[in-house]
Amino acid sequence: MDFEVTTGDLAKLKTECLILGVFAEAKLSGPAARVDRASGGRLSDILKRGDLGEDIGRTLMLYDLPGIRAERVLLVGCGPAKELSRASQRKAVAAAIAVADLGHPSEVLCTLPDLVPAGSDTYRATRDTLLAAAEQTYRFERTKSAPKPPKRPLSRLRLWVADKAAAKAAKRATAHGEAIAKGVALARDLGNLPGNLCTPSYLAGQAETLGQRFPKLQVEILEQETMERLGMGALLSVARGSRQPPKLILMTYRGGQSDDKPVVLVGKGLTFDAGGISIKPAEKMDEMKFDMCGGASVFGTLLASLELGLPLNLIGVVPASENLPDGAANKPGDVVTSLSGQTIEVLNTDAEGRLILCDALTYSERFDPAVVIDIATLTGACVVALGNHPSGLLSNDEGLASEVLEAGDHSGDRAWRLPLWDDYQNQLDSNFADMANVGGREAGAITAACFLARYTRKMRWAHLDIAGTAWRSGKEKGATGRPVPLLTQFLLKRAGLVD
Ligand code: BES
Ligand code: MN
Ligand code: ZN
């Protein structure tokens, strides 16, 4: 989809479909009021009949409205004017775009960026609108035998704001939003691809492809032999249970000064997690193809950064492996030696994410990072604690934690912090190794982070547990592309491109 910012008189603008927001009790938004005047009050007359209702996201398509040049007008309910929020704005946009996408228009002119909710601004309202529309029109059809493209796919979204000053902010928001949308779509595509196709080697190939597309991205793949030579015993122990060779994917983007310390993003790239010998129950096990969504978000964030040409240095590290039961697989009680030299008793082979991440995190020390953030579908316990709305955030650095939380709030891709107190560390005590890989039933999301904290002591580090946010289950099953918006916002802010 193409995006473009438009201003000007709504009565005079030509468009296939003009989207107007209407508040509860038939209260017209500013843009709707302008169209109402131009049409001699027809809009208010129609609304008086009550067909639109009061619910956020209800729509009504109108044809041949007099006095304006739009071929169609699509009214969308935005709820009570005083309660307009970023969430209700996104919901209204998604509903309107869904209707437009089903119908005939190939282009729409959407005035919702002009309705700025409390606590938002034109920049955010425009970016929110663009991203909600992109999310709504995303399709994943690579694994269908006969993908059916719509006859006239919605291919152009025009984002309308009232004045020139707003247009400046809206244009910046559109450039940023478009890059984020591309990153989100890449993360969703990789996440949705099944485990038989999206293997560690496939991910490595995707990194190479990205490197060929963008000369500024340097890609290196560490193979099993190299990992053996380095001593990545934890990562390799997970991969031993699989016929697919593991890959450690390294992607370096140099957009900053040569001496700028890089931001390092480490993403869990477990392309299928059956649990290993501590095998998972069959129900919903298919969803463990999404266990590489942390890695996918690193790909997506790099793509967004490349599209934006961010003036900073960024390194993506994606340890990629499968976790399957096999004669050579980890067994409960096995002790492995990590790259850091610390030994780990593998009490549960299903706690494999931390095993591949700890070696990737230790490896990241060599980049002398400004900060390192790991992103992982790490624990079911995080979903129990926080549900599907925020990602879990744990960090050993107050400043970094605030930056990440703020990026989440700003982008609407939120995170919520959990404590990383030393009080929890003794849950990882082992009689046979330096630590166990599991900490019991209590506070599972925290003890998983406590494990990683033992590998990040020398760095400013934050951990995002995205087990609840990376994909949706049920009828809407599919990857969300989160937390690409949060991470890209974090980088935009660090690069000084947003306030
Ligand atoms: N990938 C899973 C975490 C997960 C499970 C995410 C379900 C989303 C939904 C991870 O590898 C795992 O299996 N974690 C275990 C850890 C436990 C054995 C300490 C879990 O959460 O059950
Ligand atoms: Mn697991
Ligand atoms: Zn896992």
Short mmCIF file of C-alpha atoms and ligand atoms in Angstrom, two decimals:
data_model
loop_
_atom_site.label_atom_id
_atom_site.label_comp_id
_atom_site.label_asym_id
_atom_site.label_seq_id
_atom_site.Cartn_x
_atom_site.Cartn_y
_atom_site.Cartn_z
CA MET A 1 0.00 0.00 0.00
CA ASP A 2 1.13 3.55 -0.75
CA PHE A 3 0.66 6.37 1.72
CA GLU A 4 0.43 10.10 1.13
CA VAL A 5 -0.48 13.16 3.17
CA THR A 6 -3.24 15.38 1.82
CA THR A 7 -4.66 18.74 2.91
CA GLY A 8 -7.25 20.95 1.29
CA ASP A 9 -10.98 21.49 1.10
CA LEU A 10 -12.78 18.19 1.63
CA ALA A 11 -15.67 19.29 -0.56
CA LYS A 12 -13.32 19.80 -3.49
CA LEU A 13 -10.99 16.83 -3.18
CA LYS A 14 -11.56 13.99 -5.60
CA THR A 15 -11.43 10.54 -4.07
CA GLU A 16 -13.00 7.13 -4.52
CA CYS A 17 -13.85 6.96 -0.84
CA LEU A 18 -13.83 9.64 1.82
CA ILE A 19 -13.65 8.30 5.39
CA LEU A 20 -15.23 10.56 8.02
CA GLY A 21 -15.39 10.05 11.76
CA VAL A 22 -18.70 10.51 13.58
CA PHE A 23 -18.95 10.68 17.36
CA ALA A 24 -21.69 9.29 19.57
CA GLU A 25 -25.08 11.04 19.49
CA ALA A 26 -24.46 11.84 15.81
CA LYS A 27 -21.91 14.49 16.71
CA LEU A 28 -19.88 15.32 13.61
CA SER A 29 -16.11 15.47 13.68
CA GLY A 30 -14.53 18.63 12.20
CA PRO A 31 -14.00 17.10 8.75
CA ALA A 32 -17.50 15.57 8.78
CA ALA A 33 -19.02 18.94 9.68
CA ARG A 34 -17.30 20.52 6.67
CA VAL A 35 -18.75 17.88 4.35
CA ASP A 36 -22.16 18.31 5.99
CA ARG A 37 -22.14 22.03 5.19
CA ALA A 38 -21.04 21.41 1.62
CA SER A 39 -23.85 18.91 1.13
CA GLY A 40 -26.50 21.22 2.53
CA GLY A 41 -26.93 19.27 5.74
CA ARG A 42 -27.47 15.86 4.12
CA LEU A 43 -25.02 14.15 6.47
CA SER A 44 -26.86 15.33 9.59
CA ASP A 45 -30.18 14.30 8.05
CA ILE A 46 -28.90 10.79 7.38
CA LEU A 47 -27.37 10.48 10.82
CA LYS A 48 -30.66 11.47 12.44
CA ARG A 49 -32.12 8.21 11.17
CA GLY A 50 -29.78 6.43 13.61
CA ASP A 51 -28.48 3.64 11.35
CA LEU A 52 -24.86 4.25 12.31
CA GLY A 53 -25.49 3.46 15.96
CA GLU A 54 -23.18 4.44 18.77
CA ASP A 55 -20.51 1.74 18.77
CA ILE A 56 -16.90 2.44 17.90
CA GLY A 57 -16.12 0.98 14.50
CA ARG A 58 -19.70 0.83 13.14
CA THR A 59 -19.72 2.01 9.53
CA LEU A 60 -22.17 3.38 7.01
CA MET A 61 -21.38 3.75 3.31
CA LEU A 62 -23.07 6.65 1.51
CA TYR A 63 -23.23 7.29 -2.21
CA ASP A 64 -23.86 10.40 -4.29
CA LEU A 65 -23.69 12.93 -1.50
CA PRO A 66 -24.41 16.32 -3.14
CA GLY A 67 -21.97 19.21 -3.07
CA ILE A 68 -18.76 17.17 -2.83
CA ARG A 69 -16.49 15.40 -5.29
CA ALA A 70 -15.94 12.15 -3.37
CA GLU A 71 -17.52 9.12 -5.08
CA ARG A 72 -18.38 7.56 -1.72
CA VAL A 73 -18.44 8.65 1.87
CA LEU A 74 -17.74 6.08 4.55
CA LEU A 75 -18.90 7.13 8.00
CA VAL A 76 -17.27 5.42 10.94
CA GLY A 77 -18.33 5.59 14.58
CA CYS A 78 -15.63 6.89 16.95
CA GLY A 79 -17.52 6.72 20.27
CA PRO A 80 -18.14 9.69 22.57
CA ALA A 81 -16.06 12.70 21.45
CA LYS A 82 -14.73 13.34 24.95
CA GLU A 83 -13.53 9.76 25.26
CA LEU A 84 -11.64 9.55 21.97
CA SER A 85 -8.47 7.59 22.71
CA ARG A 86 -5.64 6.23 20.64
CA ALA A 87 -7.18 2.79 21.01
CA SER A 88 -10.62 3.89 19.79
CA GLN A 89 -9.03 5.79 16.91
CA ARG A 90 -7.13 2.68 15.81
CA LYS A 91 -10.28 0.59 16.14
CA ALA A 92 -12.28 3.03 14.01
CA VAL A 93 -9.55 3.14 11.35
CA ALA A 94 -9.31 -0.65 11.21
CA ALA A 95 -13.09 -0.97 10.82
CA ALA A 96 -13.28 1.63 8.04
CA ILE A 97 -10.33 0.18 6.15
CA ALA A 98 -11.81 -3.32 6.44
CA VAL A 99 -15.01 -2.12 4.75
CA ALA A 100 -13.14 -0.21 2.06
CA ASP A 101 -10.87 -3.19 1.44
CA LEU A 102 -13.83 -5.50 0.90
CA GLY A 103 -15.42 -3.13 -1.56
CA HIS A 104 -14.42 -1.48 -4.75
CA PRO A 105 -12.14 1.46 -3.92
CA SER A 106 -8.44 1.19 -4.75
CA GLU A 107 -7.80 4.49 -3.01
CA VAL A 108 -9.25 6.08 0.13
CA LEU A 109 -8.91 9.49 1.71
CA CYS A 110 -9.02 9.10 5.46
CA THR A 111 -9.65 12.10 7.72
CA LEU A 112 -9.11 10.28 11.00
CA PRO A 113 -5.52 11.56 11.45
CA ASP A 114 -7.13 14.95 11.99
CA LEU A 115 -8.98 13.73 15.09
CA VAL A 116 -6.28 13.96 17.70
CA PRO A 117 -7.14 12.03 20.88
CA ALA A 118 -6.24 13.38 24.31
CA GLY A 119 -2.58 12.68 25.04
CA SER A 120 -1.78 12.25 21.35
CA ASP A 121 -0.73 14.68 18.61
CA THR A 122 -0.89 14.90 14.82
CA TYR A 123 2.33 12.92 14.45
CA ARG A 124 1.05 10.03 16.53
CA ALA A 125 -2.51 10.17 15.19
CA THR A 126 -1.17 9.91 11.64
CA ARG A 127 1.26 7.12 12.44
CA ASP A 128 -1.41 5.24 14.40
CA THR A 129 -3.83 5.56 11.47
CA LEU A 130 -1.27 4.34 8.95
CA LEU A 131 -0.22 1.38 11.09
CA ALA A 132 -3.80 0.36 11.89
CA ALA A 133 -4.58 0.43 8.16
CA ALA A 134 -1.47 -1.55 7.25
CA GLU A 135 -2.27 -4.13 9.91
CA GLN A 136 -5.83 -4.43 8.62
CA THR A 137 -4.81 -5.05 5.00
CA TYR A 138 -2.00 -7.52 5.78
CA ARG A 139 -2.54 -10.98 4.26
CA PHE A 140 -0.50 -14.12 4.60
CA GLU A 141 -1.17 -16.40 1.65
CA ARG A 142 2.22 -17.91 0.91
CA THR A 143 1.11 -21.34 2.04
CA LYS A 144 -2.26 -21.40 0.24
CA SER A 145 -2.37 -23.21 -3.09
CA ALA A 146 -4.36 -20.53 -4.90
CA PRO A 147 -4.03 -17.12 -3.29
CA LYS A 148 -6.81 -14.89 -4.56
CA PRO A 149 -5.85 -11.26 -4.90
CA PRO A 150 -8.86 -8.94 -4.56
CA LYS A 151 -10.03 -7.54 -7.91
CA ARG A 152 -9.04 -4.00 -7.07
CA PRO A 153 -6.87 -4.17 -3.99
CA LEU A 154 -6.85 -1.13 -1.77
CA SER A 155 -3.48 0.23 -2.76
CA ARG A 156 -3.43 3.88 -1.73
CA LEU A 157 -4.20 5.46 1.60
CA ARG A 158 -4.33 9.25 1.69
CA LEU A 159 -4.01 10.67 5.17
CA TRP A 160 -5.86 13.96 5.50
CA VAL A 161 -5.07 16.72 7.99
CA ALA A 162 -6.57 20.21 8.08
CA ASP A 163 -3.65 22.60 7.81
CA LYS A 164 -0.12 23.06 6.55
CA ALA A 165 1.47 22.94 10.01
CA ALA A 166 -0.20 19.61 10.75
CA ALA A 167 0.84 18.35 7.32
CA LYS A 168 4.50 18.75 8.25
CA ALA A 169 4.12 16.49 11.28
CA ALA A 170 1.91 14.11 9.31
CA LYS A 171 4.54 13.73 6.58
CA ARG A 172 7.19 12.81 9.10
CA ALA A 173 4.76 10.37 10.73
CA THR A 174 4.00 8.84 7.33
CA ALA A 175 7.67 8.26 6.50
CA HIS A 176 8.27 6.69 9.89
CA GLY A 177 5.01 4.74 9.87
CA GLU A 178 5.68 3.30 6.43
CA ALA A 179 9.07 1.97 7.54
CA ILE A 180 7.57 0.50 10.71
CA ALA A 181 4.78 -1.10 8.68
CA LYS A 182 7.35 -2.80 6.45
CA GLY A 183 9.23 -4.08 9.48
CA VAL A 184 6.03 -5.34 11.07
CA ALA A 185 4.99 -7.12 7.86
CA LEU A 186 8.38 -8.84 7.59
CA ALA A 187 8.19 -9.98 11.22
CA ARG A 188 4.66 -11.28 10.65
CA ASP A 189 5.63 -13.11 7.45
CA LEU A 190 8.56 -14.86 9.12
CA GLY A 191 6.46 -15.70 12.18
CA ASN A 192 3.56 -17.10 10.16
CA LEU A 193 5.73 -19.33 8.00
CA PRO A 194 5.51 -22.90 9.34
CA GLY A 195 8.38 -24.73 10.99
CA ASN A 196 9.01 -27.04 8.03
CA LEU A 197 9.75 -24.03 5.83
CA CYS A 198 11.06 -21.50 8.33
CA THR A 199 14.11 -23.40 9.60
CA PRO A 200 17.31 -21.93 11.06
CA SER A 201 18.85 -22.19 7.57
CA TYR A 202 15.89 -20.39 6.06
CA LEU A 203 16.28 -17.53 8.54
CA ALA A 204 19.98 -17.35 7.74
CA GLY A 205 19.08 -17.16 4.03
CA GLN A 206 16.62 -14.35 4.76
CA ALA A 207 19.40 -12.43 6.50
CA GLU A 208 21.66 -12.90 3.47
CA THR A 209 18.87 -11.67 1.19
CA LEU A 210 18.39 -8.58 3.34
CA GLY A 211 22.14 -7.99 3.18
CA GLN A 212 22.06 -8.15 -0.62
CA ARG A 213 19.16 -5.70 -0.77
CA PHE A 214 20.84 -3.18 1.53
CA PRO A 215 24.57 -2.60 1.01
CA LYS A 216 24.71 -0.91 4.43
CA LEU A 217 23.85 -4.21 6.09
CA GLN A 218 26.66 -6.65 6.67
CA VAL A 219 25.58 -10.24 7.35
CA GLU A 220 27.57 -13.04 8.88
CA ILE A 221 26.34 -16.53 9.78
CA LEU A 222 28.17 -18.52 12.44
CA GLU A 223 27.92 -22.22 11.65
CA GLN A 224 27.86 -25.11 14.09
CA GLU A 225 31.64 -25.76 13.80
CA THR A 226 32.42 -22.16 14.71
CA MET A 227 30.04 -22.30 17.66
CA GLU A 228 31.75 -25.50 18.79
CA ARG A 229 35.16 -23.88 18.52
CA LEU A 230 33.93 -20.87 20.54
CA GLY A 231 32.38 -23.11 23.19
CA MET A 232 28.69 -22.28 22.90
CA GLY A 233 27.73 -25.41 24.81
CA ALA A 234 24.31 -24.18 25.90
CA LEU A 235 23.08 -23.19 22.44
CA LEU A 236 24.53 -26.32 20.85
CA SER A 237 22.93 -28.60 23.44
CA VAL A 238 19.49 -27.44 22.28
CA ALA A 239 20.33 -27.92 18.61
CA ARG A 240 21.60 -31.47 19.19
CA GLY A 241 18.00 -32.68 19.37
CA SER A 242 17.29 -31.53 15.84
CA ARG A 243 18.33 -32.54 12.33
CA GLN A 244 18.41 -28.90 11.31
CA PRO A 245 21.82 -27.32 11.89
CA PRO A 246 21.75 -24.28 14.19
CA LYS A 247 22.75 -20.85 12.92
CA LEU A 248 23.91 -17.78 14.76
CA ILE A 249 22.80 -14.92 12.54
CA LEU A 250 24.69 -11.63 12.83
CA MET A 251 23.44 -8.53 11.03
CA THR A 252 25.38 -5.28 11.33
CA TYR A 253 23.98 -1.95 10.20
CA ARG A 254 26.39 0.97 10.29
CA GLY A 255 24.35 4.14 10.00
CA GLY A 256 26.19 6.03 12.73
CA GLN A 257 29.74 7.29 13.29
CA SER A 258 32.35 4.55 13.27
CA ASP A 259 33.02 5.05 16.98
CA ASP A 260 29.35 5.13 18.07
CA LYS A 261 28.68 2.15 20.30
CA PRO A 262 26.01 -0.05 18.75
CA VAL A 263 22.59 -0.95 20.02
CA VAL A 264 22.50 -4.74 20.01
CA LEU A 265 19.19 -6.60 19.58
CA VAL A 266 19.22 -10.31 20.39
CA GLY A 267 16.13 -12.25 19.24
CA LYS A 268 15.16 -15.80 20.14
CA GLY A 269 14.98 -17.70 16.86
CA LEU A 270 13.57 -21.05 17.96
CA THR A 271 11.94 -22.12 14.71
CA PHE A 272 9.95 -24.89 16.39
CA ASP A 273 9.70 -25.69 20.09
CA ALA A 274 8.30 -29.16 20.81
CA GLY A 275 9.87 -28.96 24.27
CA GLY A 276 12.50 -31.61 23.59
CA ILE A 277 12.52 -34.64 25.91
CA SER A 278 10.37 -32.60 28.35
CA ILE A 279 7.87 -32.66 25.51
CA LYS A 280 4.90 -30.29 25.37
CA PRO A 281 1.27 -31.47 25.27
CA ALA A 282 -0.19 -31.75 21.74
CA GLU A 283 -2.84 -29.07 22.15
CA LYS A 284 -1.78 -25.83 20.43
CA MET A 285 1.71 -27.20 19.89
CA ASP A 286 1.51 -25.87 16.32
CA GLU A 287 1.77 -22.40 17.82
CA MET A 288 5.34 -23.14 18.79
CA LYS A 289 6.28 -22.28 15.20
CA PHE A 290 5.94 -18.73 16.56
CA ASP A 291 8.83 -19.34 18.96
CA MET A 292 11.13 -17.44 16.59
CA CYS A 293 9.08 -14.24 16.77
CA GLY A 294 11.76 -12.53 18.87
CA GLY A 295 14.23 -13.19 16.08
CA ALA A 296 11.64 -12.06 13.52
CA SER A 297 11.26 -8.77 15.38
CA VAL A 298 15.00 -8.22 15.07
CA PHE A 299 14.73 -8.72 11.29
CA GLY A 300 11.74 -6.35 11.17
CA THR A 301 13.41 -3.66 13.26
CA LEU A 302 16.54 -3.84 11.11
CA LEU A 303 14.43 -3.49 7.97
CA ALA A 304 12.63 -0.46 9.42
CA SER A 305 15.98 1.07 10.44
CA LEU A 306 17.43 0.48 6.97
CA GLU A 307 14.37 2.01 5.31
CA LEU A 308 14.71 5.04 7.57
CA GLY A 309 18.48 5.21 7.23
CA LEU A 310 18.72 5.79 10.98
CA PRO A 311 21.92 7.57 12.00
CA LEU A 312 23.07 4.94 14.47
CA ASN A 313 24.86 1.62 14.64
CA LEU A 314 22.70 -1.42 15.17
CA ILE A 315 23.57 -5.10 15.42
CA GLY A 316 20.99 -7.90 15.22
CA VAL A 317 21.91 -11.26 16.74
CA VAL A 318 19.56 -14.18 16.14
CA PRO A 319 20.43 -17.58 17.59
CA ALA A 320 18.36 -20.01 15.53
CA SER A 321 17.59 -23.65 16.34
CA GLU A 322 14.81 -26.17 16.71
CA ASN A 323 13.96 -27.86 20.02
CA LEU A 324 12.93 -31.47 19.36
CA PRO A 325 13.17 -34.82 21.15
CA ASP A 326 15.85 -37.14 19.73
CA GLY A 327 18.44 -39.66 20.91
CA ALA A 328 21.05 -36.91 20.97
CA ALA A 329 18.80 -34.32 22.62
CA ASN A 330 19.31 -32.73 26.03
CA LYS A 331 18.03 -34.96 28.85
CA PRO A 332 16.75 -33.66 32.18
CA GLY A 333 19.73 -33.56 34.52
CA ASP A 334 22.31 -33.01 31.79
CA VAL A 335 24.93 -30.41 32.64
CA VAL A 336 26.20 -28.16 29.84
CA THR A 337 28.88 -25.47 29.78
CA SER A 338 27.91 -22.11 28.34
CA LEU A 339 30.15 -19.76 26.36
CA SER A 340 30.61 -17.70 29.55
CA GLY A 341 32.12 -20.75 31.27
CA GLN A 342 29.20 -21.03 33.71
CA THR A 343 27.67 -24.50 33.89
CA ILE A 344 23.92 -25.19 33.65
CA GLU A 345 21.90 -28.15 34.86
CA VAL A 346 19.14 -28.69 32.28
CA LEU A 347 16.29 -29.71 34.56
CA ASN A 348 13.66 -29.06 31.91
CA THR A 349 14.57 -29.27 28.23
CA ASP A 350 11.57 -27.06 27.43
CA ALA A 351 13.32 -24.09 29.04
CA GLU A 352 15.51 -23.93 25.93
CA GLY A 353 15.09 -20.26 25.04
CA ARG A 354 17.36 -19.10 27.83
CA LEU A 355 19.95 -21.71 26.75
CA ILE A 356 20.29 -20.34 23.26
CA LEU A 357 20.00 -16.74 24.43
CA CYS A 358 22.68 -16.94 27.13
CA ASP A 359 25.35 -17.84 24.59
CA ALA A 360 24.14 -15.20 22.14
CA LEU A 361 24.20 -12.60 24.94
CA THR A 362 27.72 -13.56 26.02
CA TYR A 363 28.81 -13.35 22.39
CA SER A 364 27.29 -9.84 22.19
CA GLU A 365 29.78 -8.54 24.78
CA ARG A 366 32.38 -8.41 22.02
CA PHE A 367 30.44 -5.63 20.26
CA ASP A 368 30.88 -3.37 23.31
CA PRO A 369 27.21 -2.36 23.05
CA ALA A 370 25.72 0.92 24.24
CA VAL A 371 22.79 -1.22 25.29
CA VAL A 372 21.60 -4.74 24.56
CA ILE A 373 17.94 -5.72 24.37
CA ASP A 374 16.86 -9.31 23.98
CA ILE A 375 13.42 -10.18 22.67
CA ALA A 376 12.01 -13.64 23.29
CA THR A 377 8.82 -15.69 23.48
CA LEU A 378 10.36 -16.96 26.68
CA THR A 379 7.74 -18.04 29.21
CA GLY A 380 4.12 -19.10 29.46
CA ALA A 381 4.36 -17.56 32.94
CA CYS A 382 4.62 -14.10 31.38
CA VAL A 383 1.28 -14.67 29.66
CA VAL A 384 -0.24 -15.75 32.98
CA ALA A 385 1.12 -12.61 34.65
CA LEU A 386 0.32 -9.98 32.01
CA GLY A 387 -2.01 -11.52 29.43
CA ASN A 388 -1.81 -10.46 25.80
CA HIS A 389 -1.62 -6.69 26.12
CA PRO A 390 1.86 -5.66 27.23
CA SER A 391 5.16 -7.43 26.69
CA GLY A 392 7.05 -8.15 29.90
CA LEU A 393 10.09 -5.95 30.53
CA LEU A 394 12.94 -6.78 32.89
CA SER A 395 16.16 -4.81 33.04
CA ASN A 396 19.33 -4.28 35.04
CA ASP A 397 19.39 -0.56 34.12
CA GLU A 398 16.86 2.06 35.26
CA GLY A 399 17.53 4.48 32.43
CA LEU A 400 17.22 1.82 29.75
CA ALA A 401 14.05 0.43 31.33
CA SER A 402 12.45 3.90 31.24
CA GLU A 403 13.47 4.38 27.61
CA VAL A 404 11.90 1.06 26.62
CA LEU A 405 8.69 1.70 28.55
CA GLU A 406 8.39 5.15 27.01
CA ALA A 407 8.93 3.77 23.51
CA GLY A 408 6.16 1.28 24.23
CA ASP A 409 3.73 3.97 25.38
CA HIS A 410 4.58 6.27 22.50
CA SER A 411 4.14 3.57 19.87
CA GLY A 412 1.11 1.95 21.48
CA ASP A 413 3.10 -1.32 21.53
CA ARG A 414 3.36 -1.34 25.27
CA ALA A 415 5.55 -3.11 27.80
CA TRP A 416 5.15 -3.49 31.56
CA ARG A 417 8.04 -3.88 33.93
CA LEU A 418 8.48 -6.80 36.30
CA PRO A 419 11.07 -6.83 39.12
CA LEU A 420 14.46 -8.39 38.58
CA TRP A 421 15.44 -8.53 42.23
CA ASP A 422 18.25 -10.73 43.49
CA ASP A 423 15.71 -12.19 45.94
CA TYR A 424 14.57 -14.48 43.13
CA GLN A 425 18.04 -15.71 42.15
CA ASN A 426 18.21 -18.63 44.61
CA GLN A 427 15.30 -20.30 42.81
CA LEU A 428 17.95 -21.19 40.22
CA ASP A 429 20.23 -22.98 42.69
CA SER A 430 21.51 -26.38 41.52
CA ASN A 431 23.27 -29.16 43.43
CA PHE A 432 25.26 -30.11 40.36
CA ALA A 433 25.99 -27.00 38.30
CA ASP A 434 26.39 -23.24 38.69
CA MET A 435 22.69 -22.86 38.04
CA ALA A 436 19.59 -24.75 36.98
CA ASN A 437 17.76 -23.72 33.83
CA VAL A 438 14.39 -23.52 35.63
CA GLY A 439 13.31 -21.86 38.85
CA GLY A 440 10.11 -23.65 39.77
CA ARG A 441 6.47 -22.65 39.40
CA GLU A 442 6.58 -19.29 41.10
CA ALA A 443 7.44 -16.11 39.16
CA GLY A 444 8.50 -18.02 36.04
CA ALA A 445 8.90 -14.94 33.86
CA ILE A 446 11.13 -13.34 36.47
CA THR A 447 13.33 -16.37 37.14
CA ALA A 448 13.83 -16.78 33.38
CA ALA A 449 15.09 -13.19 33.27
CA CYS A 450 17.20 -13.85 36.39
CA PHE A 451 18.88 -16.64 34.44
CA LEU A 452 19.69 -14.25 31.55
CA ALA A 453 20.86 -11.60 34.03
CA ARG A 454 23.75 -13.91 34.91
CA TYR A 455 25.02 -13.46 31.34
CA THR A 456 24.55 -9.72 31.00
CA ARG A 457 26.26 -8.35 34.12
CA LYS A 458 28.78 -6.41 32.05
CA MET A 459 26.18 -4.68 29.88
CA ARG A 460 23.23 -2.27 30.10
CA TRP A 461 20.56 -4.83 29.31
CA ALA A 462 16.81 -5.13 28.92
CA HIS A 463 14.75 -8.24 28.25
CA LEU A 464 11.37 -8.25 26.54
CA ASP A 465 9.26 -11.37 27.10
CA ILE A 466 6.85 -11.35 24.16
CA ALA A 467 5.20 -14.74 24.80
CA GLY A 468 1.81 -13.03 25.17
CA THR A 469 2.13 -10.39 22.46
CA ALA A 470 3.98 -11.93 19.50
CA TRP A 471 1.00 -13.80 18.09
CA ARG A 472 -2.75 -14.24 18.43
CA SER A 473 -4.49 -17.60 18.89
CA GLY A 474 -7.91 -18.83 17.80
CA LYS A 475 -9.74 -17.56 14.75
CA GLU A 476 -7.29 -14.69 14.35
CA LYS A 477 -4.27 -16.96 14.69
CA GLY A 478 -1.18 -15.26 13.35
CA ALA A 479 1.92 -13.28 14.18
CA THR A 480 1.43 -9.65 15.26
CA GLY A 481 4.82 -8.24 14.34
CA ARG A 482 5.23 -6.94 17.88
CA PRO A 483 7.45 -5.48 19.28
CA VAL A 484 8.79 -3.96 16.03
CA PRO A 485 6.86 -0.69 16.67
CA LEU A 486 8.29 -0.41 20.20
CA LEU A 487 11.85 -1.18 19.09
CA THR A 488 11.76 1.16 16.10
CA GLN A 489 10.36 3.93 18.27
CA PHE A 490 13.17 3.27 20.76
CA LEU A 491 15.71 3.72 17.95
CA LEU A 492 13.98 6.75 16.38
CA LYS A 493 14.14 8.43 19.78
CA ARG A 494 17.78 7.50 20.33
CA ALA A 495 18.58 8.88 16.88
CA GLY A 496 16.86 12.14 17.86
CA LEU A 497 14.27 11.88 15.08
CA VAL A 498 11.19 12.05 17.35
CA ASP A 499 10.60 13.83 20.62
N1 BES B 1 8.57 -21.02 23.98
C1 BES B 1 8.19 -21.40 25.29
C2 BES B 1 7.39 -20.33 26.01
C3 BES B 1 5.96 -20.20 25.61
C4 BES B 1 5.04 -21.18 25.95
C5 BES B 1 5.52 -19.09 24.96
C6 BES B 1 3.71 -21.04 25.61
C7 BES B 1 4.19 -18.93 24.63
C8 BES B 1 3.28 -19.90 24.96
C9 BES B 1 9.44 -21.68 26.13
O1 BES B 1 10.48 -22.27 25.46
C10 BES B 1 9.01 -22.64 27.19
O2 BES B 1 8.67 -23.73 26.86
N2 BES B 1 9.03 -22.19 28.43
C11 BES B 1 8.62 -22.99 29.53
C12 BES B 1 9.58 -22.74 30.65
C13 BES B 1 9.38 -23.68 31.81
C14 BES B 1 9.77 -25.08 31.42
C15 BES B 1 10.21 -23.20 32.97
C16 BES B 1 7.19 -22.58 29.90
O3 BES B 1 6.90 -21.39 29.88
O4 BES B 1 6.40 -23.46 30.18
MN MN B 2 10.31 -24.38 25.40
ZN ZN B 3 10.60 -21.88 23.48
#
